Coordinates of C-alpha atoms in Angstrom, one line a residue:
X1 CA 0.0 0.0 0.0
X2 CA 1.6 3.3 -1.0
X3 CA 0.2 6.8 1.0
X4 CA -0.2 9.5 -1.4
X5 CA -1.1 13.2 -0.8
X6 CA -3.3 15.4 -2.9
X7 CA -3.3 19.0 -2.4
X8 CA -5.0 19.0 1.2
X9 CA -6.2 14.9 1.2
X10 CA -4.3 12.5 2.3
X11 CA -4.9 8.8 1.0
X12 CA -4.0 5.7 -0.3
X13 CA -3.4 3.4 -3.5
X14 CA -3.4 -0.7 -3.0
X15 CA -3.5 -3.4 -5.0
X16 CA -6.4 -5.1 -5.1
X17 CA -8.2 -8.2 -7.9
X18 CA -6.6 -7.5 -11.1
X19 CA -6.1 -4.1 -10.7
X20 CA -5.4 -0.7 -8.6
X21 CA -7.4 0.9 -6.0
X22 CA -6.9 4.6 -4.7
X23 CA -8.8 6.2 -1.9
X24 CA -8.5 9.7 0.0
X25 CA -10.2 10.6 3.4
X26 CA -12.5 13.4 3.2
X27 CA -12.9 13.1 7.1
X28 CA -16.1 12.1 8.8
X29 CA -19.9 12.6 8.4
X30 CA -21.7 14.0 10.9
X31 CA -22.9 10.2 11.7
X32 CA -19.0 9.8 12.3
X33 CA -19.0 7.4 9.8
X34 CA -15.5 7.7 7.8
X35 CA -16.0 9.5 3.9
X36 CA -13.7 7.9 1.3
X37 CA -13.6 8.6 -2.1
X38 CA -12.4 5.8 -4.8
X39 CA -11.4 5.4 -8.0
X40 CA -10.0 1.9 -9.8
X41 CA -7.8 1.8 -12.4
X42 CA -5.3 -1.1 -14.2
X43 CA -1.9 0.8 -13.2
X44 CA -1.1 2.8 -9.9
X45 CA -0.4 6.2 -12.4
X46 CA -4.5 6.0 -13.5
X47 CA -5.3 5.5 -10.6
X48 CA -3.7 8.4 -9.2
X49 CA -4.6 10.7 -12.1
X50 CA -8.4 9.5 -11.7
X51 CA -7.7 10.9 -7.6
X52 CA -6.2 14.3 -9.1
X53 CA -9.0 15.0 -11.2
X54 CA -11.7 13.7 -8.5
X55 CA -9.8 16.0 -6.4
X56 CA -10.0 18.9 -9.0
X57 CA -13.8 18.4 -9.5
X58 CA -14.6 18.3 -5.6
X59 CA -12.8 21.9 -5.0
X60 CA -14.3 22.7 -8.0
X61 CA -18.0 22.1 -6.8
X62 CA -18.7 19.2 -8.8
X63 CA -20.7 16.8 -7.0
X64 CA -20.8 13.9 -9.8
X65 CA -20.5 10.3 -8.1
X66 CA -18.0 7.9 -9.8
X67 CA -20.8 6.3 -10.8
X68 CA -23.0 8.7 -12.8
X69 CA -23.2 7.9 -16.2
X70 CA -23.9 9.2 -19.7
X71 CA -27.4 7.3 -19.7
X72 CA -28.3 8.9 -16.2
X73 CA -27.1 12.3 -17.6
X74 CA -29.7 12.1 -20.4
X75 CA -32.4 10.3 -18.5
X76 CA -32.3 13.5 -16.1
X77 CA -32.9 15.9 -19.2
X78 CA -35.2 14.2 -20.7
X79 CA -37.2 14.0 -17.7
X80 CA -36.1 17.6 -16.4
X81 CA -34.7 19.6 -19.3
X82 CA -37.9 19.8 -21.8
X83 CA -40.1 21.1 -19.5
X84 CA -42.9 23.2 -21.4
X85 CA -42.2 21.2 -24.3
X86 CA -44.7 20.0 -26.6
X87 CA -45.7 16.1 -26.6
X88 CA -44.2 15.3 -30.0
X89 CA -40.9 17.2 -29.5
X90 CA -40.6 15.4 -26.0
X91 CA -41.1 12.0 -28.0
X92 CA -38.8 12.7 -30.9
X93 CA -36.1 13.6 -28.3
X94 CA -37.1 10.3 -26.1
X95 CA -36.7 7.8 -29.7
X96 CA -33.3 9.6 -30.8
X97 CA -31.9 9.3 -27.1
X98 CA -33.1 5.8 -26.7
X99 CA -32.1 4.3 -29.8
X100 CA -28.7 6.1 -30.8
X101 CA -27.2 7.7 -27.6
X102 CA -27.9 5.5 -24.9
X103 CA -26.9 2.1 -26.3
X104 CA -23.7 3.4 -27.5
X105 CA -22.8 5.7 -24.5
X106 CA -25.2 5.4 -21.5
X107 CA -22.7 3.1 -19.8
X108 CA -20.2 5.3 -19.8
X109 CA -19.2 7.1 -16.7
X110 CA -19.8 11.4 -17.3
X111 CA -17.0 12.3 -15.7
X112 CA -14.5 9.5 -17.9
X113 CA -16.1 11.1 -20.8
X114 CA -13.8 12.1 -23.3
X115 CA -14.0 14.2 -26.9
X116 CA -12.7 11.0 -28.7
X117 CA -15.1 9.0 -27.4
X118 CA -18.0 11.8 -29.0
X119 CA -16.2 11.7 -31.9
X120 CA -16.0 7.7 -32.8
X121 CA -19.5 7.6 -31.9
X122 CA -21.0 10.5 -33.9
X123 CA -18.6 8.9 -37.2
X124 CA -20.1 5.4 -36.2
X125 CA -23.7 7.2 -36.9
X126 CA -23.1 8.9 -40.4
X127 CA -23.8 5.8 -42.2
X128 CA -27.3 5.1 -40.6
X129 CA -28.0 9.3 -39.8
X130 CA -29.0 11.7 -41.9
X131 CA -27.2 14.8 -41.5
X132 CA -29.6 16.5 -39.5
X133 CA -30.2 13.4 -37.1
X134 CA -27.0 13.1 -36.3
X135 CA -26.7 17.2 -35.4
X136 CA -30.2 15.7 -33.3
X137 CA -28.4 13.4 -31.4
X138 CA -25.6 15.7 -30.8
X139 CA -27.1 18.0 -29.3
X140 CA -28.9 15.6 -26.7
X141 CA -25.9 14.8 -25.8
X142 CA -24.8 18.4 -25.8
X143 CA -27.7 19.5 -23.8
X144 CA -28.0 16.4 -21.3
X145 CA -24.3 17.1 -20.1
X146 CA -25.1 21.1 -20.2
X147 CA -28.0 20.3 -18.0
X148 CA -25.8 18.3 -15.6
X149 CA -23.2 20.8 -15.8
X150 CA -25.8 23.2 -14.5
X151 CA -26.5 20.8 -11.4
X152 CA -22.3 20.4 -10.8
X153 CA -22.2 16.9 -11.8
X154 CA -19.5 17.6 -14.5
X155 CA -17.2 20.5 -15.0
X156 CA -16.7 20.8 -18.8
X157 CA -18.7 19.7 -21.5
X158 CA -16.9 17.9 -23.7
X159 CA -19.6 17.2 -26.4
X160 CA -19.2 21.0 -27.2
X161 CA -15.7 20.4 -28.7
X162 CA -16.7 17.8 -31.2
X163 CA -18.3 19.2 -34.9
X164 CA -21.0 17.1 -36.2
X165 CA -20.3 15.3 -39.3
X166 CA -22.2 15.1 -42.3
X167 CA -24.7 12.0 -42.6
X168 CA -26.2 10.2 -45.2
X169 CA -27.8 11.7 -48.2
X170 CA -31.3 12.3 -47.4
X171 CA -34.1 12.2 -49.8
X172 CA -34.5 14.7 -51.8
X173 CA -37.7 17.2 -51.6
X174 CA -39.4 16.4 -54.7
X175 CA -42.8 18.5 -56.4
X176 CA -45.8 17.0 -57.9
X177 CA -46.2 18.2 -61.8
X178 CA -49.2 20.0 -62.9
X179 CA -50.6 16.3 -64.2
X180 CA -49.5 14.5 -60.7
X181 CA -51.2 17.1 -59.1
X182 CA -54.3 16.8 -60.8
X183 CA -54.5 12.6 -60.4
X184 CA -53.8 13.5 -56.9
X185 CA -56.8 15.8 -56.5
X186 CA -58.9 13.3 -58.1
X187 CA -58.2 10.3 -55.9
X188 CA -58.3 12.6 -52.7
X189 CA -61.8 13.6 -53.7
X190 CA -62.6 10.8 -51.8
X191 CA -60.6 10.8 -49.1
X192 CA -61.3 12.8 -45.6
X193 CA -58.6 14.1 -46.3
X194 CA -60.0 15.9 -49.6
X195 CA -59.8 19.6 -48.1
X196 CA -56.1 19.3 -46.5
X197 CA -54.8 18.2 -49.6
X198 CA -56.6 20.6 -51.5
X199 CA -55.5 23.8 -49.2
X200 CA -51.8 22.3 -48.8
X201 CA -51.4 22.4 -52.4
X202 CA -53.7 25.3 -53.7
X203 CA -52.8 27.7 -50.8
X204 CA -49.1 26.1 -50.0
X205 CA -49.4 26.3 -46.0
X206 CA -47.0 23.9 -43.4
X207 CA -48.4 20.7 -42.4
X208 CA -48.9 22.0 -38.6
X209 CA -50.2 24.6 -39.7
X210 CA -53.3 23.1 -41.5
X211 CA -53.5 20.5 -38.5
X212 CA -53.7 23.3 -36.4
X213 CA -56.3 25.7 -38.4
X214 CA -59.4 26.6 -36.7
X215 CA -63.0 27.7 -37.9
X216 CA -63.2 30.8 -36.7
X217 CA -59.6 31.3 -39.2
X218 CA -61.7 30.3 -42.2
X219 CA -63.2 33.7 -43.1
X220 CA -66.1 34.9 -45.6
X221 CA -66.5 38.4 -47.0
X222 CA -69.8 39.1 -46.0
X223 CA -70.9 41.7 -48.9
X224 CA -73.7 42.8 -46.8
X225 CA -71.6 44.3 -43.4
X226 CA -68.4 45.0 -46.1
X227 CA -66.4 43.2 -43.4
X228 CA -64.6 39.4 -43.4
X229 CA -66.5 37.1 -40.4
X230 CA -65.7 33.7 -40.0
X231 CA -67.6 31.0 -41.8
X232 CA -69.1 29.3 -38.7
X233 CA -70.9 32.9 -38.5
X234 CA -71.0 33.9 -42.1
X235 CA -71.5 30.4 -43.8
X236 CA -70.2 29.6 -47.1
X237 CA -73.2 31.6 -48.8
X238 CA -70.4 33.8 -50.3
X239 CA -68.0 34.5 -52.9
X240 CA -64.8 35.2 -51.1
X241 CA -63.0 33.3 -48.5
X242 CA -60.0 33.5 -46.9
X243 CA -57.6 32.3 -44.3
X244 CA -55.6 33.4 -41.1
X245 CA -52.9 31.7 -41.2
X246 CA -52.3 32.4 -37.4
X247 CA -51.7 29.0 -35.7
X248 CA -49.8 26.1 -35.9
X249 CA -49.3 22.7 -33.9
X250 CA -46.0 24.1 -32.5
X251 CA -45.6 24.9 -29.1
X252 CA -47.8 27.5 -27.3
X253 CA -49.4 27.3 -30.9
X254 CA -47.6 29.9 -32.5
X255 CA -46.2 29.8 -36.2
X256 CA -42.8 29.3 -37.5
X257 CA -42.3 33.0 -37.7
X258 CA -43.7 36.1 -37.1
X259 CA -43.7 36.4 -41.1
X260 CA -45.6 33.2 -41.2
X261 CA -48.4 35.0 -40.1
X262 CA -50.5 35.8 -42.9
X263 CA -54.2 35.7 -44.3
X264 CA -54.4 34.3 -47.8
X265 CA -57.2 34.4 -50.7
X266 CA -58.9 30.7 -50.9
X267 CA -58.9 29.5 -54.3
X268 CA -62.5 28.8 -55.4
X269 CA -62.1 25.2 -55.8
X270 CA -60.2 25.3 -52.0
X271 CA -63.2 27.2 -50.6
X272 CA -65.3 24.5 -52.1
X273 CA -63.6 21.6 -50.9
X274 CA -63.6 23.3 -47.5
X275 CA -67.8 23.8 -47.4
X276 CA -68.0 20.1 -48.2
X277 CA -65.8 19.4 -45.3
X278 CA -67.3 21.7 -42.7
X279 CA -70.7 19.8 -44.2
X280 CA -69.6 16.3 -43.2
X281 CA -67.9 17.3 -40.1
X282 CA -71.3 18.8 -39.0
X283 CA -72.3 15.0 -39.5
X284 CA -69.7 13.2 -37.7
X285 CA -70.5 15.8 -34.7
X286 CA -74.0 14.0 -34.6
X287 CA -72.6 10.5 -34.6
X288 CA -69.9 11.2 -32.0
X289 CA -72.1 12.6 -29.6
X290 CA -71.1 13.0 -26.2
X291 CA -67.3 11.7 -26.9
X292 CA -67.4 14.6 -29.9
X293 CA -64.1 17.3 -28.0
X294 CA -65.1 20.7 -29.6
X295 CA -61.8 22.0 -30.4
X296 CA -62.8 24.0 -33.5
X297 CA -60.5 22.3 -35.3
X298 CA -61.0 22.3 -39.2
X299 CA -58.9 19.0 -40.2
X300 CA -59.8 16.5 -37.0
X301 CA -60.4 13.0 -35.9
X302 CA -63.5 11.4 -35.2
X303 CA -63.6 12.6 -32.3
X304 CA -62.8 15.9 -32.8
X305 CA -59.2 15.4 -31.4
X306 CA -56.0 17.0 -33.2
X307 CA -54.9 14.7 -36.8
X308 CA -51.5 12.8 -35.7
X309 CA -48.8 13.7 -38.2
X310 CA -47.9 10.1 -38.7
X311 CA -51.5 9.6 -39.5
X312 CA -52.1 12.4 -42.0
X313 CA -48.7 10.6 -43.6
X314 CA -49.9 7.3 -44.4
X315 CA -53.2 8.7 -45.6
X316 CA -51.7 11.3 -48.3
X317 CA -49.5 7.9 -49.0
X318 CA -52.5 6.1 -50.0
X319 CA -53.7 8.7 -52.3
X320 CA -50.4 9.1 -54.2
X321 CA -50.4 5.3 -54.3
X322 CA -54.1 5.6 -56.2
X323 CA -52.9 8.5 -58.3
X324 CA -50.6 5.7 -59.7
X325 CA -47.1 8.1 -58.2
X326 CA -45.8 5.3 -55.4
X327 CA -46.1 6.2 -52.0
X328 CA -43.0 7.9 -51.3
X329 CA -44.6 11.2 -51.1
X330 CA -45.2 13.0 -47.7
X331 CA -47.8 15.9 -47.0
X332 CA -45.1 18.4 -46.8
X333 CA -44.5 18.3 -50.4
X334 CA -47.9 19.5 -51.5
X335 CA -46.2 22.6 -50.3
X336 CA -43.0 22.3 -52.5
X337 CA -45.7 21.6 -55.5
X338 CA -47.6 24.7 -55.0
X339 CA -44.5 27.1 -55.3
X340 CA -43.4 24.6 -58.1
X341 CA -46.7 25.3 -59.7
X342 CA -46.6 28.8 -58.7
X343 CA -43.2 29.8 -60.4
X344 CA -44.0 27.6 -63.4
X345 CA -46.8 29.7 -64.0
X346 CA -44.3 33.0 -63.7
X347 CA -45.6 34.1 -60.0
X348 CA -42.6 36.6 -59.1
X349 CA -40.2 35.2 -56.6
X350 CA -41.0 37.9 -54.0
X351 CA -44.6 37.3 -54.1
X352 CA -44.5 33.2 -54.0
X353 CA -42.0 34.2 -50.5
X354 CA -45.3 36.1 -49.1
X355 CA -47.2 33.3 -50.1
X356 CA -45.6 30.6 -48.2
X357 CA -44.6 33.3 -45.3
X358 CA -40.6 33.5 -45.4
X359 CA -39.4 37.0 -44.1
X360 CA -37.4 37.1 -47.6
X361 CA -36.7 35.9 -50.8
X362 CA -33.5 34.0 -49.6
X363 CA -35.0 31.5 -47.4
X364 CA -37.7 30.2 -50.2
X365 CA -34.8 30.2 -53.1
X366 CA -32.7 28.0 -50.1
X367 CA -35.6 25.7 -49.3
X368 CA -37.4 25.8 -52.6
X369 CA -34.2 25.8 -55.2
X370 CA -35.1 22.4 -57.1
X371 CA -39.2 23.7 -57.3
X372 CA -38.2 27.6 -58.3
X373 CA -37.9 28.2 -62.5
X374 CA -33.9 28.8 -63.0
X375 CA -34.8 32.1 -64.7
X376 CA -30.7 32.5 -64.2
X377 CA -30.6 31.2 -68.2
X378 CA -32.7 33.5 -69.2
X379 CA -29.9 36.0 -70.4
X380 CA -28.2 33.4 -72.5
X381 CA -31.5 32.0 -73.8
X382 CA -32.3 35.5 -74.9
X383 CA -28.6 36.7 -76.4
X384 CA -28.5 33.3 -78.2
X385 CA -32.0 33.7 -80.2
X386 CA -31.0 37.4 -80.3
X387 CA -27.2 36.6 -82.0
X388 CA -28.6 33.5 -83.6
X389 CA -31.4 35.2 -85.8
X390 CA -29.1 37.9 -86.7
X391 CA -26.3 35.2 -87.5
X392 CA -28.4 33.7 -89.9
X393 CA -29.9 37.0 -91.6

C-alpha cells in the first residue's frame, strides 16, 4: 500500500483483484461514519490521475459520483430539461436518445467522458444518420451534459468540442407536376382528407399549420356588413373566403415566424372543398355525440381530437399510391408543389416568398431551389436567339 497526498487529502493506493485501487479521506460525516472517495484503475499512475482529477472536480464544486453515467445524464434531461415542451418534441427527443445515444454511450461514466469518445460515436452514426439526425443526437448529448453541468455533476462539456459530421444523403424534396397534381386531386376527392390536400397544395401552408387551423380562421366576405366574419358565422353563402394563417401545432401554438403570419385568398375550388368538409364534419359531430371534443379544429379526428402527423402521412400515401405516383410522397410536399406550380406559372419570386410566409426571398430560393424556375438562363437563352437570328440574316 503506497500513502499519497493530494493537495490537502491525504490517502492511499493498493492493489487489489486484477487491478489498482486509490482512496483519499475526506474526514467524517456527521454520523462519524469515515468518507472515502475511490477510484479503480489497471496501473497505480491511472489511478492516481483518476484521484487528481476527482480531487479537481470536488474543490471545484462538482458533485458527480464515480458512478453517474452518460445514460443517467440524459435520462435526467429528458425527464427535467424539456419542461414546457410539446408532446411530440418530447417524443422525438425520447426515440433519438433511446435508440442512438444511450446504447452506445449510457454506460459510460460522465466524468471519464472524453471528446474522442463523442467523436468515434458521432462517425459510427453517419452511415445510418442523416445529417440533421445526427446534429439531433448531438445535441442531446450536448444539452444532457449542459443540464448536468448546471446541477455540478460535470465541470466541462466535452460534447461541445466535437463538430458534427455530415450523414447520409437524405431524400431529396421532390414536387408534384401540374398532371401529378391533378390525379392527386382526383383520388383525394374521396378521401377525408380531400380539403387538407386541397388547401396544402392550392394555398401552400405547413403541415402543422393546417392540423392546427381553426374555424373561426376560415373567413367569408360578407358583402352585406363590407367586413370578413368567420364562416361558422358567415356560412359559405359567399364568394370570397379566406384564411388566417395564425396558428400552428407548434408549441404554445404559434407559427414558424412572425412572417408566417398571414391571411391568404382561398382559391375557389379550395373554398369548395372546405364547405364540403365543414358539411360532413357537421355529420360526424351528430354521430360522435357526447365523446365529440369541440376544439374547433377544421382538419380532426372522429372525435374531434388533433390529426396525428404520422396519420395524416400514411393517408396522403395512400392517395399518391391511387394517383398511380408510389407512396414515397409525404404531406409536406404538396407545399414544395404549390410554389413549383406557382413559379411555373411566372408568379414573381417575392410574391410566392409572401405566399408561403418566409421573411425574404432567400430563405424560399434555399428551401425551394429544385421547385423555383432557374430564370438565371434567361440572359443566355435570350442573347443566343437574339445573336442567332441575326447570325443567320
Amino acid at each position: 500500500m503506497a500513502k499519497i497526498l493530494i493537495g490537502k487529502y491525504e490517502g492511499s493506493i493498493y492493489e487489489e483483484g486484477d487491478g489498482w485501487t486509490g482512496a483519499i479521506s475526506l474526514g467524517f460525516a456527521s454520523s462519524g461514519k469515515r468518507k472515502r472517495l475511490k477510484r479503480k484503475g489497471k496501473t497505480k499512475t491511472e489511478v492516481r490521475d483518476k484521484l487528481v482529477s476527482a480531487v479537481k472536480e470536488l474543490e471545484a464544486g462538482i458533485k458527480s459520483t464515480a458512478y453517474y453515467t452518460v445514460g443517467d445524464a440524459v435520462e435526467d434531461w429528458l425527464s427535467k430539461g424539456l419542461k414546457g415542451r410539446d408532446a411530440q418534441t418530447v417524443t422525438t427527443n425520447r426515440i433519438l436518445a433511446e435508440k442512438h445515444v444511450i446504447p452506445y454511450l449510457g454506460r459510460a461514466k460522465l466524468t471519464e467522458l472524453r471528446a474522442d469518445d463523442v467523436d468515434e460515436w458521432l462517425d459510427g452514426l453517419t452511415g445510418k444518420l442523416s445529417t440533421r439526425s445526427l446534429q439531433g443526437v448531438h445535441s442531446i448529448l450536448k444539452r444532457s451534459i449542459r443540464h448536468a453541468q448546471a446541477r455540478d455533476k460535470i465541470a466541462r462539456n466535452v460534447a461541445e468540442l466535437v463538430t458534427t459530421p455530415r450523414g447520409r444523403a437524405g431524400r431529396p424534396s421532390k414536387a408534384l407536376t401540374l398532371a401529378q397534381a391533378n390525379a392527386v386531386l382526383e383520388q383525394a376527392e374521396s378521401s377525408p382528407l380531400y380539403a387538407y390536400v386541397v388547401l396544402s397544395l392550392m394555398v401552400g401552408i405547413r403541415t402543422e399549420e393546417a392540423r392546427a387551423l381553426q374555424w373561426a380562421h376560415v373567413i367569408a366576405w360578407d358583402e352585406a356588413k363590407e367586413r370578413f366574419r368567420a364562416v361558422s358565422e358567415a356560412g359559405f353563402d359567399h364568394d370570397k373566403f379566406a384564411l388566417y394563417v395564425w396558428r400552428s401545432v407548434r408549441t404554445h401554438g404559434d407559427t414558424k415566424t412572425k412572417k408566417s403570419r398571414r391571411t391568404l385568398e382561398l382559391p375557389a375550388q379550395a373554398a369548395d372543398a372546405l364547405r364540403r368538409h365543414h358539411a360532413r364534419q357537421a355529420v360526424q359531430r351528430l354521430k360522435a355525440g357526447e365523446v365529440w371534443q369541440d376544439n374547433g379544429l377544421v382538419f380532426c379526428t372522429r372525435a374531434g381530437t388533433a390529426l396525428a402527423a404520422g396519420n395524416v402521412r400514411r393517408s396522403f400515401r395512400l392517395i399518391t399510391s391511387r394517383a398511380g405516383i408510389g407512396d414515397e410522397w409525404t404531406p409536406r410536399e404538396l407545399r414544395h408543389s404549390f410554389v413549383s406550380i406557382m413559379s411555373d406559372s411566372g408568379v414573381p419570386l417575392e410574391t410566392i416568398a409572401d405566399l408561403v410566409g418566409h421573411a425574404g426571398t432567400a430563405v424560399t430560393e434555399k428551401v425551394y431551389r429544385h421547385q423555383l424556375r432557374p430564370v438565371i438562363t434567361k440572359g443566355a437563352e435570350t442573347m443566343n436567339t437574339v445573336f442567332g437570328q441575326s447570325k443567320s440574316a
